[in-house]
Amino acid sequence: MPEGDTIHKLAAALRPMLEGATLSAVATRARRGDPLLEHGAMEAGAVQARGKHLLLDLQAADGRLWQLRTHLGMYGTWHQYALGAAWHKPDPSAWAVLTLADRVLVCFHPRELQWRPHVSGAADVPQLDARVGPDLLDPAVDLEAVVARVRARADAARPILDVLLDQSLAAGIGNIYKSEVLFIHGWHPLTAVGAISDTALLAIYHEAAHLLRRNLKPGPRITRERAETNEYLYVYGRIDQPCRTCGVPIQRALLGEHGRSTYWCPSCQTGNPAPILPHQRGRT
């Protein structure tokens, strides 16, 4: 699952290439195994990131407005090629092909791709609004409203790690930030969200928004305030290594609704979590 800052950085990279550009051809694939569907020449408009969704506005020669939405998931990527250059991945794995005057942009293996009419020229449609909560990278995001949204929509018994990964509550937090933010604020990943006060929950989302914004710049993702070279994170990816605060070995297990890799310090991160079952203690 990509972090929200990844998609915002992708949008920033694509924006100067696409916004205002003429595309001589646009093609998309509706489902795996389907042929690419040609949409003809288009004028590209705004390139936006909303949570983990990349949105590209397009206008056809007949004046109709369209929007291409992609969600990369774990394996999706966008590639850039010179005209006529060989692609690094097989043609059937391309789900969107955008041809410009001097290059081709190809989206391979997205988790989701949707080609749809651009409803009334609005950047969002009700379907996306229902799936994607406030973007933590939106400069105008109201974090107190995010906390209120969590209280209204999440079961109080739901573990905090699942709440943080739920993009319908707030968009942008992925697996790395989930583990890192919970370490910074000292909460065990399996702590029920109802056991966390509004003040503490607000602090967690403030931290996540701060780290996401901090990592919009080029370079490695960093969550530590002072990081040595190649030592940028507190717990993620550091199973059995000593905690940077107390020295106790970092633990890892496949936790939560989707069995995602989760890292934590058993000494620094407190709470009253449910027991971790033996099958959850994968080490890969």
PDB file of N, CA and C in Angstrom, residues 6 8 54 56 61 83 100 118 122 144 197 199 210 219 237 252 271 277:
ATOM      1  N   THR A   6       3.670   9.429  -1.466  1.00  0.00           N
ATOM      2  CA  THR A   6       4.126   8.864  -2.737  1.00  0.00           C
ATOM      3  C   THR A   6       3.268   9.367  -3.886  1.00  0.00           C
ATOM      4  N   HIS A   8       1.281  12.056  -3.926  1.00  0.00           N
ATOM      5  CA  HIS A   8       1.431  13.502  -4.102  1.00  0.00           C
ATOM      6  C   HIS A   8       2.724  13.833  -4.844  1.00  0.00           C
ATOM      7  N   LEU A  54      -4.732   9.015  -7.885  1.00  0.00           N
ATOM      8  CA  LEU A  54      -4.227  10.019  -8.813  1.00  0.00           C
ATOM      9  C   LEU A  54      -5.336  10.338  -9.803  1.00  0.00           C
ATOM     10  N   LEU A  56      -6.526  12.596 -13.182  1.00  0.00           N
ATOM     11  CA  LEU A  56      -6.107  13.377 -14.348  1.00  0.00           C
ATOM     12  C   LEU A  56      -7.343  13.802 -15.124  1.00  0.00           C
ATOM     13  N   ALA A  61     -11.869  16.184 -28.125  1.00  0.00           N
ATOM     14  CA  ALA A  61     -12.034  17.152 -29.212  1.00  0.00           C
ATOM     15  C   ALA A  61     -13.466  17.652 -29.311  1.00  0.00           C
ATOM     16  N   LEU A  83       9.421   8.243 -27.332  1.00  0.00           N
ATOM     17  CA  LEU A  83       8.584   7.678 -28.392  1.00  0.00           C
ATOM     18  C   LEU A  83       9.339   6.555 -29.102  1.00  0.00           C
ATOM     19  N   LEU A 100       2.257  11.708 -25.688  1.00  0.00           N
ATOM     20  CA  LEU A 100       2.504  13.129 -25.871  1.00  0.00           C
ATOM     21  C   LEU A 100       3.381  13.325 -27.103  1.00  0.00           C
ATOM     22  N   HIS A 118     -16.300  13.337 -16.501  1.00  0.00           N
ATOM     23  CA  HIS A 118     -15.961  14.288 -15.440  1.00  0.00           C
ATOM     24  C   HIS A 118     -17.248  15.004 -15.061  1.00  0.00           C
ATOM     25  N   ALA A 122     -16.568  18.787 -11.867  1.00  0.00           N
ATOM     26  CA  ALA A 122     -16.085  18.715 -10.487  1.00  0.00           C
ATOM     27  C   ALA A 122     -14.966  17.688 -10.391  1.00  0.00           C
ATOM     28  N   GLU A 144      -9.474  18.083  13.634  1.00  0.00           N
ATOM     29  CA  GLU A 144     -10.514  17.848  14.642  1.00  0.00           C
ATOM     30  C   GLU A 144     -11.740  17.208  13.994  1.00  0.00           C
ATOM     31  N   SER A 197      -8.020   8.704  23.949  1.00  0.00           N
ATOM     32  CA  SER A 197      -8.795   9.941  24.106  1.00  0.00           C
ATOM     33  C   SER A 197      -8.792  10.749  22.819  1.00  0.00           C
ATOM     34  N   THR A 199      -7.960  13.807  22.543  1.00  0.00           N
ATOM     35  CA  THR A 199      -6.717  14.587  22.504  1.00  0.00           C
ATOM     36  C   THR A 199      -5.567  13.750  21.956  1.00  0.00           C
ATOM     37  N   HIS A 210       2.004  15.792   9.709  1.00  0.00           N
ATOM     38  CA  HIS A 210       3.330  16.424   9.739  1.00  0.00           C
ATOM     39  C   HIS A 210       4.354  15.580   8.982  1.00  0.00           C
ATOM     40  N   GLY A 219      14.077  12.458  -1.854  1.00  0.00           N
ATOM     41  CA  GLY A 219      14.943  11.753  -0.928  1.00  0.00           C
ATOM     42  C   GLY A 219      14.209  10.660  -0.183  1.00  0.00           C
ATOM     43  N   GLY A 237      10.477  -2.184   9.542  1.00  0.00           N
ATOM     44  CA  GLY A 237      11.533  -2.952   8.907  1.00  0.00           C
ATOM     45  C   GLY A 237      12.669  -3.343   9.822  1.00  0.00           C
ATOM     46  N   ARG A 252       7.581  -7.774  15.241  1.00  0.00           N
ATOM     47  CA  ARG A 252       6.798  -7.673  14.006  1.00  0.00           C
ATOM     48  C   ARG A 252       5.768  -8.791  13.976  1.00  0.00           C
ATOM     49  N   GLY A 271      -0.722  -0.051  26.180  1.00  0.00           N
ATOM     50  CA  GLY A 271      -2.129  -0.179  25.828  1.00  0.00           C
ATOM     51  C   GLY A 271      -2.638  -1.486  26.388  1.00  0.00           C
ATOM     52  N   LEU A 277      -1.860 -14.036  17.984  1.00  0.00           N
ATOM     53  CA  LEU A 277      -1.893 -15.479  17.789  1.00  0.00           C
ATOM     54  C   LEU A 277      -0.626 -15.957  17.085  1.00  0.00           C
TER      55      LEU A 277
END
